[in-house]
Tab-separated table of C-alpha atoms and ligand atoms in Angstrom:
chain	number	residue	atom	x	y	z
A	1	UNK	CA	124.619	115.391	81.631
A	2	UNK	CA	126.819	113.649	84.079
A	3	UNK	CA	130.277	112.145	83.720
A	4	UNK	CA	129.600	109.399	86.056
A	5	UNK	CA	126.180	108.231	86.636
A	6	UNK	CA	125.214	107.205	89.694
A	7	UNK	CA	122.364	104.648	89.332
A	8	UNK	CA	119.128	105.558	91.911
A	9	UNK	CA	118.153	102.342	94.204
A	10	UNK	CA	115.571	101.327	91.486
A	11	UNK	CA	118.043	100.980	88.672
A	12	UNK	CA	120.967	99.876	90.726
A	13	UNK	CA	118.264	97.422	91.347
A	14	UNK	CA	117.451	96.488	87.715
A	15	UNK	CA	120.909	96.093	87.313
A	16	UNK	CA	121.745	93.534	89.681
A	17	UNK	CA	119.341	90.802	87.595
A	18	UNK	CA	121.406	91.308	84.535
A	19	UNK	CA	123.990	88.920	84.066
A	20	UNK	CA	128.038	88.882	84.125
A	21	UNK	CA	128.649	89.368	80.653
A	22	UNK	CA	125.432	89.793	78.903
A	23	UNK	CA	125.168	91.803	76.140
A	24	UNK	CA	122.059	94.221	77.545
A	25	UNK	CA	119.482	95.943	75.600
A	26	UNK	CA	117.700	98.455	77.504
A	27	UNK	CA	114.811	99.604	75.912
A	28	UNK	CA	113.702	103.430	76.893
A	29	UNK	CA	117.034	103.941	78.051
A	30	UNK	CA	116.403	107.626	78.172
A	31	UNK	CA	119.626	109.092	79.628
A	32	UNK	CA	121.598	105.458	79.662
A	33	UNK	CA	122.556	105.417	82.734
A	34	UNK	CA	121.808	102.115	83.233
A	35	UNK	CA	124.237	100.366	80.243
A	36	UNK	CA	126.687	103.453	80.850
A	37	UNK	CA	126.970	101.469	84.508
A	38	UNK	CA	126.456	98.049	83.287
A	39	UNK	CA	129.471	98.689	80.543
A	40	UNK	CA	131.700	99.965	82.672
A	41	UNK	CA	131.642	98.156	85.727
A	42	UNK	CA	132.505	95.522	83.321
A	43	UNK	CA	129.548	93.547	84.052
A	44	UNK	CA	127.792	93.835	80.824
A	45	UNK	CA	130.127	92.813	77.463
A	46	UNK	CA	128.200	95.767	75.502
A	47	UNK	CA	124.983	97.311	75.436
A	48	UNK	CA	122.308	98.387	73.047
A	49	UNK	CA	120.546	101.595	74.213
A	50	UNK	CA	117.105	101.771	72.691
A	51	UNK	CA	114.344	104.776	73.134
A	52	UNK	CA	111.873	105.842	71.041
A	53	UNK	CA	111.996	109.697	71.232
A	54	UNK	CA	114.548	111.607	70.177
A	55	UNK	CA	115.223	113.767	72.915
A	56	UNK	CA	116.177	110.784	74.999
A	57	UNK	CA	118.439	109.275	72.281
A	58	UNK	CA	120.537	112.515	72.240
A	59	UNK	CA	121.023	112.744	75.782
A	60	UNK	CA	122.106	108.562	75.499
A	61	UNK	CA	124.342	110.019	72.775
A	62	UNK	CA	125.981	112.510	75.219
A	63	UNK	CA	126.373	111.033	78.206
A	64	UNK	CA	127.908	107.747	76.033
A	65	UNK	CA	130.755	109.764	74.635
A	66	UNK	CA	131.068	111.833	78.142
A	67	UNK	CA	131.623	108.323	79.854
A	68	UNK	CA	134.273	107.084	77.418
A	69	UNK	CA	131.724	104.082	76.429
A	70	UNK	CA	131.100	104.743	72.626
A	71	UNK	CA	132.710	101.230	71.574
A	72	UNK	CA	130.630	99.421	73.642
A	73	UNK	CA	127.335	101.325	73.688
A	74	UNK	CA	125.612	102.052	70.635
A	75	UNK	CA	121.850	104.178	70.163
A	76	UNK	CA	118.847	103.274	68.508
A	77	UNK	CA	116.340	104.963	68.079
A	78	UNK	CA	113.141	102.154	67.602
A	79	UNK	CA	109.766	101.272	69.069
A	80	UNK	CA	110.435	98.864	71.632
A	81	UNK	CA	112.782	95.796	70.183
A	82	UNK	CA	112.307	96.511	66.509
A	83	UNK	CA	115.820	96.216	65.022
A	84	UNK	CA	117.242	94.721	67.865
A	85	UNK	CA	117.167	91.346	66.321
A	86	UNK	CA	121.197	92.063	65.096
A	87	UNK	CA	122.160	92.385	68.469
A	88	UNK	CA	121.279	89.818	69.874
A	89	UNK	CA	120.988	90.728	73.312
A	90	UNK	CA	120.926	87.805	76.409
A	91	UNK	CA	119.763	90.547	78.947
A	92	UNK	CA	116.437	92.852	77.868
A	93	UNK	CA	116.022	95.709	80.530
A	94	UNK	CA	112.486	97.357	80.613
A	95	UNK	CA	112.417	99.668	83.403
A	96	UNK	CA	109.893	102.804	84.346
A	97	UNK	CA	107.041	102.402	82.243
A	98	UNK	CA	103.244	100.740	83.003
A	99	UNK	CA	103.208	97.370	83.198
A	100	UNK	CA	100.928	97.268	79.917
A	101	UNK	CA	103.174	99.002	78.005
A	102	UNK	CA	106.117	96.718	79.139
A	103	UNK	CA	103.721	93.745	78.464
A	104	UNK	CA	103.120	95.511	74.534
A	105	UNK	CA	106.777	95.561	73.994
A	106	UNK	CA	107.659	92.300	75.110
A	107	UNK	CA	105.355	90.296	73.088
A	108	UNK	CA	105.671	92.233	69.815
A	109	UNK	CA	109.178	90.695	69.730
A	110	UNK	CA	110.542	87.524	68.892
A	111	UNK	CA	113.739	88.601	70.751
A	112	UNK	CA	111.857	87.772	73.966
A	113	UNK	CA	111.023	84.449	73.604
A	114	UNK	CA	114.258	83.067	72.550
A	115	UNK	CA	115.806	80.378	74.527
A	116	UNK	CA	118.092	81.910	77.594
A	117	UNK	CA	116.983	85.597	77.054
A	118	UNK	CA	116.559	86.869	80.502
A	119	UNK	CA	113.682	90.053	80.952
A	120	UNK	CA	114.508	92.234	83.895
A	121	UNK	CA	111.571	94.262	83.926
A	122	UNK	CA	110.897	97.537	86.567
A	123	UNK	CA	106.473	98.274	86.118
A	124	UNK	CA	105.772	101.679	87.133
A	125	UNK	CA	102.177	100.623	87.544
A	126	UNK	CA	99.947	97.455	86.868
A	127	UNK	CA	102.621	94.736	88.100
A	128	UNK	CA	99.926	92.358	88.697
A	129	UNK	CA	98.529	92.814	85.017
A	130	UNK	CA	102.229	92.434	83.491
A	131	UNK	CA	102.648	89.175	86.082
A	132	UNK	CA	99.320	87.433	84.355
A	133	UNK	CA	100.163	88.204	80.711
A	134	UNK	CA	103.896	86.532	81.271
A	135	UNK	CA	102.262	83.903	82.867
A	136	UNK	CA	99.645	83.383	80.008
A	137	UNK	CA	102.147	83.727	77.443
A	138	UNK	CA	104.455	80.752	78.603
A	139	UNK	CA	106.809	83.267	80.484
A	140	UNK	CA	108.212	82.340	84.141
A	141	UNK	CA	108.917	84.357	86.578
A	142	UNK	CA	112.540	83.025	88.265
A	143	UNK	CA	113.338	86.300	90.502
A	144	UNK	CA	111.830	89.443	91.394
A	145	UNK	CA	112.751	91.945	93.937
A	146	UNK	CA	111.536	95.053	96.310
A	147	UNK	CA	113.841	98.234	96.324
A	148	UNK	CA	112.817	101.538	98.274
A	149	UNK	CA	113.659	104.225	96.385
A	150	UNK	CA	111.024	107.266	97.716
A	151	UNK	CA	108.565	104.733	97.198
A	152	UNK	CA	108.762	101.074	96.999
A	153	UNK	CA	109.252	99.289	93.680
A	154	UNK	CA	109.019	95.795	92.242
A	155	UNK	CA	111.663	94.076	89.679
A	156	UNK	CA	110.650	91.008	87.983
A	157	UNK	CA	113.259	88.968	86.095
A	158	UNK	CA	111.170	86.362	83.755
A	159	UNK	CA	112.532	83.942	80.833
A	160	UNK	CA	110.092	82.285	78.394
A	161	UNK	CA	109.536	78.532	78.692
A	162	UNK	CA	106.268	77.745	76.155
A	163	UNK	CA	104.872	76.649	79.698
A	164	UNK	CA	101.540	78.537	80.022
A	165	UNK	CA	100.468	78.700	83.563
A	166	UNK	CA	98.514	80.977	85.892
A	167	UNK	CA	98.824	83.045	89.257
A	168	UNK	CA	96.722	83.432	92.385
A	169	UNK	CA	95.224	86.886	93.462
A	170	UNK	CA	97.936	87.143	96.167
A	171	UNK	CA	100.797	85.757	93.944
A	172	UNK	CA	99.786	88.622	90.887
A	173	UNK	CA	99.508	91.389	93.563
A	174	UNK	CA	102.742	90.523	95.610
A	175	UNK	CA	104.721	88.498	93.410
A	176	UNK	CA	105.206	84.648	93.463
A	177	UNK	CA	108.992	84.978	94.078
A	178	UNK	CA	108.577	88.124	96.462
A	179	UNK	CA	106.042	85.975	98.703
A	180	UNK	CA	108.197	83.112	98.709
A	181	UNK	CA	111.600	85.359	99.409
A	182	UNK	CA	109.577	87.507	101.841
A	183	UNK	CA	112.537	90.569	101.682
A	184	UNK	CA	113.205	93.311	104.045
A	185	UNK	CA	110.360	95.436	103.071
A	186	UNK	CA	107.786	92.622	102.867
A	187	UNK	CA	105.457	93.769	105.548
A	188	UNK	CA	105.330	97.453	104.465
A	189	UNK	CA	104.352	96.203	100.944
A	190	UNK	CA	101.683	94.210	102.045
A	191	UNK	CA	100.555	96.937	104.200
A	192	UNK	CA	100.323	99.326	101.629
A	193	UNK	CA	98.346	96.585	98.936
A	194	UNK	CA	95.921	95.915	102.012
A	195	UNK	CA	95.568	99.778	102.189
A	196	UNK	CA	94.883	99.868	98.477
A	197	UNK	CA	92.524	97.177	98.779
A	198	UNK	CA	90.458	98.549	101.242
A	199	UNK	CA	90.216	101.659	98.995
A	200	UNK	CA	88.906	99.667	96.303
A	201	UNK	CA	86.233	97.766	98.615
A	202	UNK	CA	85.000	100.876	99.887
A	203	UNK	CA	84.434	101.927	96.357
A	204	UNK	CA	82.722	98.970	95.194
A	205	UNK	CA	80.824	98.879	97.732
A	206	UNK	CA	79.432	102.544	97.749
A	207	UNK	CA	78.810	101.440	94.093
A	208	UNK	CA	76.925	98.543	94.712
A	209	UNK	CA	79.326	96.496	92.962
A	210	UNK	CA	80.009	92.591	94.352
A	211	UNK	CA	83.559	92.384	95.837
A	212	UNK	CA	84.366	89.259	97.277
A	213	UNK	CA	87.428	88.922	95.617
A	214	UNK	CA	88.571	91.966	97.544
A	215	UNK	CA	87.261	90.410	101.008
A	216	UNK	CA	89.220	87.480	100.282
A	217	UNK	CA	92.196	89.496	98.913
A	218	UNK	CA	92.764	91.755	102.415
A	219	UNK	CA	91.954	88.602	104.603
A	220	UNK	CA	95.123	86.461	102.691
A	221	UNK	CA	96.949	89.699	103.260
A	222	UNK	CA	96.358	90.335	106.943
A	223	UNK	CA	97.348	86.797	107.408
A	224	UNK	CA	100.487	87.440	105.357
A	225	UNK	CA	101.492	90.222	107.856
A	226	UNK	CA	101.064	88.710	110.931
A	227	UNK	CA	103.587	86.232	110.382
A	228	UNK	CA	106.319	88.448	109.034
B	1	SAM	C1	110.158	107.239	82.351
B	1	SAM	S1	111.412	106.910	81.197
B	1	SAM	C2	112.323	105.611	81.982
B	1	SAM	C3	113.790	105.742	81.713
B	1	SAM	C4	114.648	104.657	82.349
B	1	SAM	N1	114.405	103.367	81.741
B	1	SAM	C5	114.391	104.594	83.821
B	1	SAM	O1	113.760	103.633	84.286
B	1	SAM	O2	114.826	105.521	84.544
B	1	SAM	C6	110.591	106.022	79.911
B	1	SAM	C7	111.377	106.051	78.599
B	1	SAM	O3	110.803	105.092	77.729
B	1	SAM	C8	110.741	105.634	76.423
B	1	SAM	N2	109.699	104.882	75.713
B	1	SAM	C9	108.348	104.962	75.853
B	1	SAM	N3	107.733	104.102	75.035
B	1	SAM	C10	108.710	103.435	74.365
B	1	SAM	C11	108.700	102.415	73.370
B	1	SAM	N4	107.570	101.917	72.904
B	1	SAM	N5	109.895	101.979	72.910
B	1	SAM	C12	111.051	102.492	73.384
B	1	SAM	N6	111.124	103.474	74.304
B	1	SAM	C13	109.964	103.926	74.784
B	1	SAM	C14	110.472	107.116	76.652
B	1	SAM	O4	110.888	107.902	75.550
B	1	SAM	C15	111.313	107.395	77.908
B	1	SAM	O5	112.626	107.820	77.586
């Protein structure tokens, strides 16, 4: 338990997407840190701190009242969004789980789709995966971001338009906003996905298995580093 959390690079991160006066609903809050900062730096109105174990909820419940922020943070313990519908939040946060499960949670609610409802969204794994489904659902993807914290990690902000739409290889791997912004650790990113990559080819090739997508996947990207 701490008095004043101090939010790691990756959530401090997260936290920049969300809006001046949203009210935020961060779903696996686990410890809360993130509304307990958004609340009291006064940039989030109030906050809805959702998990779905209880050990999690009780340590949200603690460090709450330990930070003064009871009347403006309240628990719930739910599966994803369910019974978040009340609250109405303008900000979802969805931050260190796989990209799947992220995907699961966002789709199973009608919260997500409303008009204006921004998703600020942290995949642990599978960002590429999580990029395709918002695509193929009608979401768009209008800011994403690279933060080094140990090891580097994406944050995608998205907002549903009906528009259905699709992504190149190189713009699911990297990130269509993230190519286009091209931010401080660009280069090492794309190093590491051509290293990944090349993993992968290997494999398929030991195996036998065709992998011309991966060819043309590590040439885009040793074009993309030679001209950052
Ligand atoms: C690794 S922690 C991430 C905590 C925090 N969001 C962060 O990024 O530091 C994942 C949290 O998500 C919660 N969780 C997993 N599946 C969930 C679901 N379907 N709905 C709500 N919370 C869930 C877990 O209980 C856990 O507290």
């Amino acid at each position: 338990m701490k008095k004043k959390p101090i939010l790691d690079p990756r959530l401090l991160c997260a936290a920049g997407f969300v809006r001046q006066g949203a009210r935020v609903c961060d779903v696996g809050c686990d410890h809360a840190y993130l509304p307990i900062f958004l609340c009291k730096s006064g940039r989030a109105e109030k906050a809805l701190a959702c998990d779905i174990n209880e050990g999690p909820c009780r340590r949200a419940e603690e460090n709450i009242k330990l930070n003064g922020c009871a009347g403006l943070i309240t628990v719930l313990r739910t599966d994803g969004l369910c019974g978040a519908e009340n609250f109405d939040p303008t900000d979802v946060v969805i931050c260190g789980m796989g990209g799947e499960l992220i995907a699961k949670i966002i789709f199973a609610s009608p919260i997500t789709r409303k008009k204006g409802v921004r998703l600020i969204l942290q995949p642990m794994t599978k960002a590429p995966a999580l990029r395709d489904a918002l695509m193929a659902r009608g979401f768009s993807i209008v800011d994403e971001a690279l933060v080094r914290d140990g090891r580097i990690y994406q944050v995608i902000a998205a907002e549903f338009t009906g528009r259905r739409s699709s992504l190149s290889d190189v713009e699911l791997l990297l990130g269509p906003v993230i190519l286009e912004k091209r931010p401080e650790l660009f280069r090492e990113f794309v190093e590491k996905h051509i290293a990944e990559q090349k993993k992968i080819l290997l494999a398929k090739k030991l195996n036998g298995i065709p992998c011309e997508r991966e060819e043309k996947l590590i040439s885009t990207l040793e074009a993309l580093k030679e001209e950052v």
